[in-house]
Amino acid sequence: MTHPETSKTPGKVLVVGGGMGGIRTALDLAESGRDVVLIDRSASIGGLMTQLDRTFPTNNCDLCTLSPHLSEAGRALHIDLRTLTEVTAVSGGAGSFQVTLTTAPRHIDLDRCTACGDCLRAHPECVTFTPGLDHRAPTCMRYPRSIPQAYSIDLARCSDLEDLVACCPLGAIRPQEDPVVVQETFGAVVLSPGADVYDPTPIATLGYSLFPDVVTSLEYERILSASGPTGGKLQRPSDGSAPKKVAWLQCVGSRARRSEHGHSYCSSACCMFAIKEAIVTKERFGAQIETTIFNMDIRTSGKGYEAYYQRAKDESGIRFVRCRTQNLTASADGALALRYLPEDQDAFLTENFDMVVLSTGFVVGPRLRELADIFGVDTNDHGFARTDSFHPVSTSRDGVFVAGLFEGPKDIPETMVQGSAAACMATGLVPAAAPRPSDEDLPPERDVTGEPLRVGVFVCECGENIGGVLDVQSLVDHAGRLTDVVLSENVGYGCSAESMEHIRATIAREGLNRVLIGGCSPRTHLARFQDLLRRAGINRYLVDIANLRDQDAWVHRTSPELATAKGRDLLSMGVAAARQARPLADHTLPMSQQVLVVGGGVAGMSAALALAERGLRVHLVEREARLGGEALKLRRTLEGEDVRAGVKVLVEATEAQDLIQVHTSAIIVDHSGLPGKLKTGMQVGPQLFYRQIEHGATVLATGAMANRPSLYLLGQHEAVSTQHDMESLLEEEPTQVLGWSKVVMIQCVGSRTPENPDCSRICCQSAVKNALRILRINPQARIWVLYRDLRTLGMQENAYAQARQQGVMFVRYDPGSPPQVEADGEALRVVFHDPILGDDIGLRADRVLLSTGMVPDEEAAEELARIFRLPRTQEGYLLEDHRKLRPVDLPTMGYYVAGTAASPKSIKESIAQAQAAASRVQTLLARGAINLGAAVARVDSSRCAACLVCVRACPYDVPFINADGASQIDPALCHGCGVCAAECPAKAISLQQFDDEQILAKLEGLFERRTA
Amino acid sequence: MITAERKPLEEILQSVSSFDRILIVGCNECVTVCAAGGRKEVGLLASALNMSMLKAGRPVQLTEHTLERQCDPEYVDELAQLVTGADAILSMACGCGVQELARRYRDKPVLPALNTKFMGAAERPGVWAERCAGCGNCVLGVTGGICPIARCSKRLMNGPCGGSGNGKCEISDEVDCAWQLIWDRLKALGKTDLYEQNMDAKDWRPAGGGGPRRIVREDLTE
Amino acid sequence: MAAPTPELEPVIVAFCCHYCAYTAADQAGAQRLEYPSNVKIVRVPCSGKVDALHMLRAFERGADGVLVAGCLEGDCHFSTGNLRARKKVAQVQRLLEEIGVGPERLELLLVSAGMGSNFARAAREITQKIRALGPSPISEAIAARAMNRA
Amino acid sequence: MKTDSVLEKILTSGQLAVTSECGPPRGSDPEVIRKKGELLRGVVDAVNVTDNQTAMVRMSSLAACIHLRQMGLEPLLQMVTRDRNRLAMQADILGAYSHGVTNMLCLSGDHPKFGDHPMAANVHDIDSVQLIKMVRDMREEGTFAGGEEIKEPPKMFIGGAANPFADPFELRVARLAKKASAGVDFVQTQCIYNIPKFKKWMKGVCDRGLHEQVHVLAGITPMKSVGMARYMKNKVPGMDVPDDLVKRMGGVEKKKQAAEGIDIAVEMIQELKEVEGVAGFHIMAIEWERKVPEIVERAGLLPRPST
Amino acid sequence: MSVLKRLSGKEFVVLAQMHTPKGVNISRLVNDGRRLKGRLDAVLVPDMDNGIMRLPAMAGGLLLQQQGLEAIIGVYCRDKNRMALQADLLAAHVLGLQNLVVMPSADMDLSDHRDAKPVFDLDEVGLLRAIAGLQEGKDLGGSDLDGSPAFTTGCSLATLANGAFEAAFDQVQKQVEAGASFVLTPPVFDIERCTAPLEQLAGLGVPVIAGVFLIKSVAVARYLARNEPGAHISDGLIQRIKKAADREGEAVKIAGETAAALRKITRGVLLQTHGWEHRLPAILDVAGL
C-alpha cells in the first residue's frame, strides 16, 4: 500500500474520540513522529473511563496512569488536542481526507482559565450534564484533573450572565463565543468515539425509573468514586444510608431475546465490571456487606480474569447466582424485592436487597450512527463499524480506521491493542513529521553543586490508593522534620498534570535541589518525575520516589497504622538517599532500525508486514520449515471467513516483501545487548548454520499450542476429537457428518483447571461455529454442548442464539461432576447431569468433540523466555508490562508481544495485536538513540588497584585495565548491573544512581529514628 | 603479590579489647587484590567489630582509612592526624605494612588484623596459590619455570619423592606435584636434559639464612 | 488483638533487584497480597550489586533480618548477578556467625517478576522467622544505648 | 671395598642381599628394639632403622642403631632431610660411624602433615639427593658440606630409596640416575605389587646401565589382610596395588588372609629373583617382624652368607 | 609440526571448525582464532557449507594462518567445474594452505541462493583424484604442471545413522582409495551407538576424526532428535540440558565430555560450535584437552 500523493509531504492523522483508545492512538502516533489532531466532543478527554472508579484486575485507576503522558514534552508537540469538537463533513480519500471540524464554544478562554473554581462556586447551575448518577452535576469539569484543565460554561443554563462574567478574576469567560468551523486535510482517520451506555428505563420490570436505589453500573461507579456525588462514600441514593445487601443483575440490555429488552449481543465487559464493583464494595466499605451477582454466564475470558473471578468467589466471598431474573418490586421495609428463577430450580425465589445495580452494556447510539454516516463506513446490524478478521481495525473506507468500542463491545486491553493497531495503520498513510527539537523549550540546567541541600518532599494521596490507607498528613509532617527538608506537602494525585505543574513551579520557586516523591512505584513513574525535574531546571537524577502505594498502602490495607509507620520509614529512607543524589549525565547510543519478529504465524507475519510496509527492515524467524503457524490448521472463522485463503495471502505478501528476511527452520540460541541494540544468534536450516542479527526491537509472536489433554478418551477412541481437528474434517469430508445422529461437545476441557487456570477464550465460539456447520451439512444431527459458562463475547452471542434456535442443546455442567464418556463400540456413551431437568442423562453419541483450547507452547516459550530474559505468567504465557494499559509491551523495554504467546486469542485479535506491536516498535525506534540512562559504573582510577576483579566479574566483558594501569569502563557498553561495584575490593567502582552512599544513606534513614 | 587473609574475628577482638578508639588502616596494594585488606575489607571489619562491640555492650569508636601503600613512609605519614585521635591502630596490611606503621607511630599499639601468608598468584578468581619463597637465588631457569622450593612440599630440588601420584602431591589432591609440573614443562620444552643434572645443596644465605635481607640501590638512595 | 507497636517490631531490610524481585513486590501490591510491614525494600539494579558491606551495614544499623532478593536461577537480567549474590550471602552469613549474629537472619530469595505471591509469602515467612528469633543482638544493643541516652 | 659394611660385601660379591627393617619404639625402652633385632638375627644381612617414620616421634634412629650394633647386628641408619639441617645430619653421621654404623639410607621423609607433629617446621635444608652427595663427599673427599676437611672421615655405605610406581613414571629411571650420580651405592625400592610395572622400570634401569652402578634391592611387604591391601591401594601415596591382587586377598576367608599374604610375598620374591638387576630384597614387615624369617626361608634365601 | 604429521605420529589431534563471515567483517573470525592459538591443532574452515554464500574458505584459512594457527580448508564440487577447482587448489598451495578436506555439497534448495545452477562437474572421488594428479604434476587435461603442489587431503563421512552408514562407508572407502588420508565424521552424540561404525571406519587404515557438536539449547537438541536420525539424541540428554541451571554451561560440559570420551576410540576430534567459538576454550577445559 503506497499513496504517492502523500508520501512527499507529511500529513496529519485525525483521531476522533479522546477515550482510552483515542489517547493510546494519539500517543503512539506522536511518539512515532506523526502529527495528530485529537478531537473529543466533550469538554475534556478521557471518555467513559473518566467515570469509573477503578478498573480490574489491578483495581487501579488506569486513566490516571495514561492521560498524564499526553501533556509530556515531546509528545505534546505532536498532539493538537481539541475538545468540544466534532466532525461535520468528510470528503476525499485515503492520504487526503478533507474534514470539516466544528468546535462548540466553551465560553472560557483556555489560555486564561486556571481552573480556580470561582465560577463554579458563584454559578453552579451553569454546567453541562455529567453522565452518571448525579443529576445535578456538581462540577463543570467532567472530572478532577481533567484535560484540558479548565471549566466550560453551559450558557443555556445561565440566568445571570453578567455576574458570571464578572466573577472570573482573570476575565476568562467569553459569553459571545461562536462555534468555530474549520476544514483541514488529513492523511488518515482513526475513529475511536467509544460507545453509549444502554439506558435501562424501557425495561419496566426492573423499575429503574421507579426506585432510586436501582442504579446502573456506571452510576454505581460514580457512587464509589472519590470524585463522585457522594465523595466516595457508599450511600443509598434514596436515604443516604449505607446498604448492607447489594445485588448486581447482569446482561441488562445485553443478550436480549426480545428487542424491547435491549440488544442481542454480549457487551463483553460487564461481568468483570460487576465483579470488580463487588470486590471494591467489600474492600472499601466492609467485608460484611453481602454482594450477589445474578447472571446467566460469567464471562471472564481475559488474561488473568478467570483467577480474578475465582478469587472473588473464594476469597472475597462474593455470591454468584445463575438464574433468570423476573422483576423488582419494593418490599415493605423500603428494600427492593428481587424475584428470580435459579437455574437449577423450578420455582421462583424472592430476596430483598438494599441496592440493585444493573449491569448495562454498550450500544451504538444515534450520534455514532451519524458519525458512521459522515465517514461513510459500513456498520453491522447493531451499528458497530464493520471490520474483518484479517483487517481488524480497517473500516470499509480506505484510510479510515477504528479502535475501541465503536468496533464492537470490548474490554480495555483490547481497546488499547486496537488503539495502537489503528495508529500503526495510520502511519502507513502519513509519514513522520520532521523531528522537532524538544529540548529547546527546556530551561537551562542549574548547577546545584555547592548549594546547601534543599530537599522538597511531595506526597501523593492518589485518591483512595494511598490516602485510603496511610495518614498522609502525618507523613507530610514527618518528612517536613527530616534533615535538609525545606518543604513537605500533600500533592493529591502527584502525576496529574496540574500537580506536576505545581511541583515544577514549587521546585523553581523554592530553589529546591533534591526532590522526593512519596507515590507509587519508581518502576513506572520515576522516568516521568525525572522529566519533570529537568523541566524544572535541575538535573533529572536529583529525584527519587518512595513507593508508598504498590509496596505500602496496597499491601498493608488492613493495618493502616503499621502502613503509615512504614510510610514514614520509606520517606526517611528516600530523603536520606535524595540528599546523596548527585547530578548525572545520560549516555546514549544509536539504535538499530531493524526488528526481530519471532514466530512466523499469523501474528508474526502481520507484525512483520506492518513494520516492513512502514520502511523498517524485519527479520522474521520461524522454527518450522514454513510460515503459517497454528492457523494453517484452521479453516473458517465464526463469521465464515476463509482462514486458509487469508493465511495464504499473508504468507505470499511476507515472502514478497523485500524488507522482510524470512528465516525458517531457525532456532534462536543466544541473545544479548540492550534495547535498541540487540543481538540474536540463531541456527538456521537443516544443518544449523549460525547467524547473528542485530536489531533494535523484538516482537515475540511465538504463539500457543492447541491443547491435547488425555481426557474423555481423546487419542484413545476414534470418535473423540478436538474442535480443532474438526475444522478440516468439516471442510474435507462433509459426508462423514451425514452419518452422525448425535454429537456431544464438551467445553473447558483442559481450560479453567488448576493446571491451566485461564479461559481459552476461543473454544465457545469454536463450538458454536462447528455446531452450526454440522447442522448445515446434516440438519438432522442432534447436538449437545456441555459447558460451564458459555462465553460468546460481542457479536458471537448472535451465533450462539442462532445455534440455540436451531436446536443445539446447551447444558451446563459443574466442574465438580463433569460428564462421563465411555467407549460404546464405534460410538460413545456420554452421561451428564442436566441441572434444569435435575436428572442425569445418558446417550449414545456418534461423535464427541472436545473444546480443548490452548496452552502455552512450553517447549518454545520456556526456552525463549530464558534466552530473552522475559518473565512469564504462572501458566507460562509471556507477562506483559501492564495487563490493561500496556498489553503489547513486555516488561523489558524493546520487547513486544503479539498473538497467542500472550494469551489465547482469535485470529482477529492476534492480528490487531501484531499491528499494535508494530506501532509500539515504531514508537521505540523513532527515538533514534538509546538512552542508557545514568546508571553506569564509574571507576575512580586513583583508588583502583588494577586487581582485575571487575574484569573477571563483568557479565559483559566491559572493564579492562587501561594503559594507565587502572580499570576503565566504557559507559556505552556498561549495562548498569553494578556487579563490578559490588565486587571491587578497593571500592574504586561505583554504580551511578545506585552508589554506596545512596544505598547506605537509605539504611541510615531507615534506622535513624531507632538509633536517635 | 603478597597474599594474606583476615585473622579470625575473635582474635582481633581480643587484641583490641582494651582500646576505645581504633583506627583501621587498609592498604590498596597486594592485600586489596587478594581481597584481604582493601577498602572493602576495612569496611567489613569495621562493621563486624562495631557489631561485636555493641553486642558486648562496649561500643568503640572506629575510624576507617585505606592507604595507597602501607609499606612506604610517605603514605604512612598521611595518617598522622588520624593516629592522634586513636588509642590503637589495627592494620589490614601485610606484615610489612604493620611494621611500617609501628615504626612510624612509636607510641601507638599497632595490631595486625591479617595473617600474611605467601607470595602467590591468582590461580583463578578467588583462589591464590603460593608461587615464590623468596629464596634469593632463583632456579626457575632450570626447573621449567616452576619453583620446587615454593611448590614442592618437601622442597625437593632433584625430582619428585615417592608420594607423587596422578600429578598430585602426597599431602593433598588439591596440591599439584611441582615436579610433575616441572617434568611436563621440561618435556614440552624438549629440555628434559635439565632434569638429569643434579642440583647442588642450596646456599640459603640469600634466602635469609644470612640474616634479615635488604636491597640497596646506590643510585636511588638519598 | 492490639496492633503491634512499630518500635517493638523487627525491621527487615530487603534488597530487591529491579527486574524481578522489586517487580514481584509491586505485583504483590497490585494483587493486594498482604505481607507484614516490617519488610522495607531497597531497590537495586541487580542482586549482584548488593555488596557484602551493604548487608553487614544493615545489621550494624539495627536490622533484625536482611533479605537479598534477585531473579530465579538462569533468569538474571544481567546473566549471573543472582549467583554472585548467593555467594556473597553465604560469605556474609559466615561473617555473621563470627560476629555472633545468627546467620539465619540473612536470606537469599530468588523470585521471578510475575511471582507476586511468592514475594509476599517470602516476606511473611522471613518476618515470622525473625519474630521467632527475636530482635538481633545488635538492634537490642542499639535500643539499649538509645534508652540509656534518653 | 669402599666401606666396612657387611651389606656392601654381600652385594659386591654378587649374592642376593636381604634387608629388613625395624621401627624404634615410641618411648625410651631399649628392649623393644632388642627384641625386634633378635627376630632378625641370621635371617637378614642388615636391619634398617627408621627415622621418625611417618613423621611420628620415635626413639632416634641413631640410638637404636647403636643398640643393634651392640647386639652384633648390622644396622642401617635411615636419615630423613625433614628434621635436621646439614649441620645436624653431618654430626649424627659422625656419631653413628663412631659407633660402628656403616650403612645409611638417605631419604627426604614423609611429610609432617601425616604425623603427630603437623605443626613442626619442615626443615628440608637439603634434599635426599643432596644428602647422598654430602655423605659421599664426606667419605670420598673427606670434606664437610661446608668444604672443611674431616679428620677421620666416616665411610658409610650409602643407600637411597626408589619408587618405581610414583608419577611421573617416565622420569623414575632418571631419578635413580641422579641418585647414582650423586653417589648412591644401593637403593631399596618401594614395596612392589605391580610386577610388570616394576619390570618395566628395571628394564629402564638396566638399559641405562644403572644396575651396574647401584644395587637395587626390591621392596617386599607382605599383606596381612584384604583391608590392608585396599588401604595400600587407595590411601598410601605412591603405592601401586593391582586389582587382581586385592581380589586374590579378598578371595580367601578372613582367617587365612595373612597366610595368603605371606604366600604372595614369597611368590613375588621367587619371581623377582629372576629379574635382571635385582640385587636383593628389602622385606618391610611393618610391625610384623616375626614373619620375616618365614618369608626369607620359604623364598629360598636362607642361609645368609656368612661374612 | 603440522597437524597432519601429528596425526601420522599417532597423536590425538584437536580441531575446531570456524566459519567465514557472510560479508567482510572478519573481526570475529580473527579474534576467535587468536584466542585459541596454541589450544588447537588446526582449524577447519568449511567452504560455503550449508549452501550459504559467504567469504571463501581459502580467505578464511589464510587469515587464520596469519594469526599463527594451522588451517584445513574445505573443498567441494557443487559450485565449480574442474578448471576452477584445480586453479583454486594451485592458489591454495602457493598461499600456504596445504590441508584440505573434500566435503559433501548441500542441496541447492537448502541454500540461500536457491536459483543458482549447481555444477557437479566432478564428484568427490573425482576431486580427490584431481588433487592426487596435481600433486603428481599433471592436471586433469593431462598437461604437465610447472611446479606441483603438495596437499594432505581428508574426506568426510556423510552420516553415522543406522541404515545409511553402510552406503556412506562405501563412499568414504572409495575416497580413501582415491587418496584421502583421514576421515572426518559427522557429530557423535551417543558414543556407545557410534563405537561400532567408528571402529569400522578405523579399519580403513586412515585416522578418523570424530565431530563433536555443541548443542546450545534444548530447542537445538530437540531439533536434532527430530531431524537427524543419525544423531541419536536421547531423551536423557535433552532432559539433562533442560534441568541444568546453566544450560549453556551444561551444553559445554556435554561437548567436553563427548570429546574426552572420543579420545579413547578415535584419533582426533573436530569441535563444531557454530558461532559460539568463544566457548571453545571451556569445552577444551572440560575435555581436558
CSV table of C-alpha atoms in Angstrom, one decimal, chain A residues 623-624 664-665 667-670 683-692 858-860 862-863 866-867, chain E residues 22 28 50 52 54 106 110 213 216-220 222-224 226 228 242 244-245 247 274-276:
chain,number,residue,atom,x,y,z
A,623,ARG,CA,11.3,-22.6,13.8
A,624,GLU,CA,9.2,-24.7,11.4
A,664,THR,CA,12.6,-20.7,8.5
A,665,SER,CA,13.8,-23.7,10.4
A,667,ILE,CA,16.3,-21.9,16.3
A,668,ILE,CA,17.2,-18.9,18.4
A,669,VAL,CA,20.2,-19.8,20.6
A,670,ASP,CA,21.5,-16.7,22.1
A,683,GLN,CA,20.9,-21.7,14.0
A,684,VAL,CA,19.2,-22.0,10.6
A,685,GLY,CA,18.2,-24.7,8.3
A,686,PRO,CA,18.8,-28.4,8.4
A,687,GLN,CA,22.5,-28.0,9.0
A,688,LEU,CA,22.1,-25.4,11.8
A,689,PHE,CA,24.0,-22.7,10.1
A,690,TYR,CA,24.7,-20.0,12.7
A,691,ARG,CA,23.6,-16.4,12.0
A,692,GLN,CA,23.6,-13.4,14.3
A,858,GLU,CA,6.0,-24.8,26.8
A,859,GLU,CA,8.8,-26.2,24.6
A,860,ALA,CA,9.3,-23.0,22.7
A,862,GLU,CA,10.2,-21.7,28.2
A,863,GLU,CA,13.5,-21.6,26.5
A,866,ARG,CA,15.1,-17.7,29.2
A,867,ILE,CA,17.1,-16.6,26.3
E,22,LYS,CA,28.8,-13.7,5.4
E,28,ARG,CA,35.1,-12.3,14.8
E,50,ASN,CA,25.0,-25.4,4.0
E,52,ILE,CA,25.2,-20.2,2.3
E,54,ARG,CA,30.0,-16.2,2.1
E,106,ALA,CA,24.5,-29.3,0.5
E,110,LEU,CA,18.7,-25.6,1.3
E,213,PHE,CA,28.8,-30.7,18.2
E,216,LYS,CA,23.4,-24.9,22.5
E,217,SER,CA,19.9,-25.3,23.8
E,218,VAL,CA,17.1,-27.6,24.4
E,219,ALA,CA,15.5,-26.5,21.2
E,220,VAL,CA,18.6,-27.4,19.2
E,222,ARG,CA,15.0,-31.4,20.1
E,223,TYR,CA,15.6,-30.3,16.6
E,224,LEU,CA,18.4,-32.8,16.1
E,226,ARG,CA,13.6,-34.9,15.4
E,228,GLU,CA,18.8,-36.0,12.4
E,242,LYS,CA,16.8,-28.8,30.4
E,244,ALA,CA,20.6,-27.6,34.2
E,245,ALA,CA,20.5,-24.2,35.9
E,247,ARG,CA,22.1,-24.6,30.2
E,274,HIS,CA,28.7,-22.9,15.1
E,275,GLY,CA,29.0,-19.3,16.1
E,276,TRP,CA,29.9,-20.0,19.7
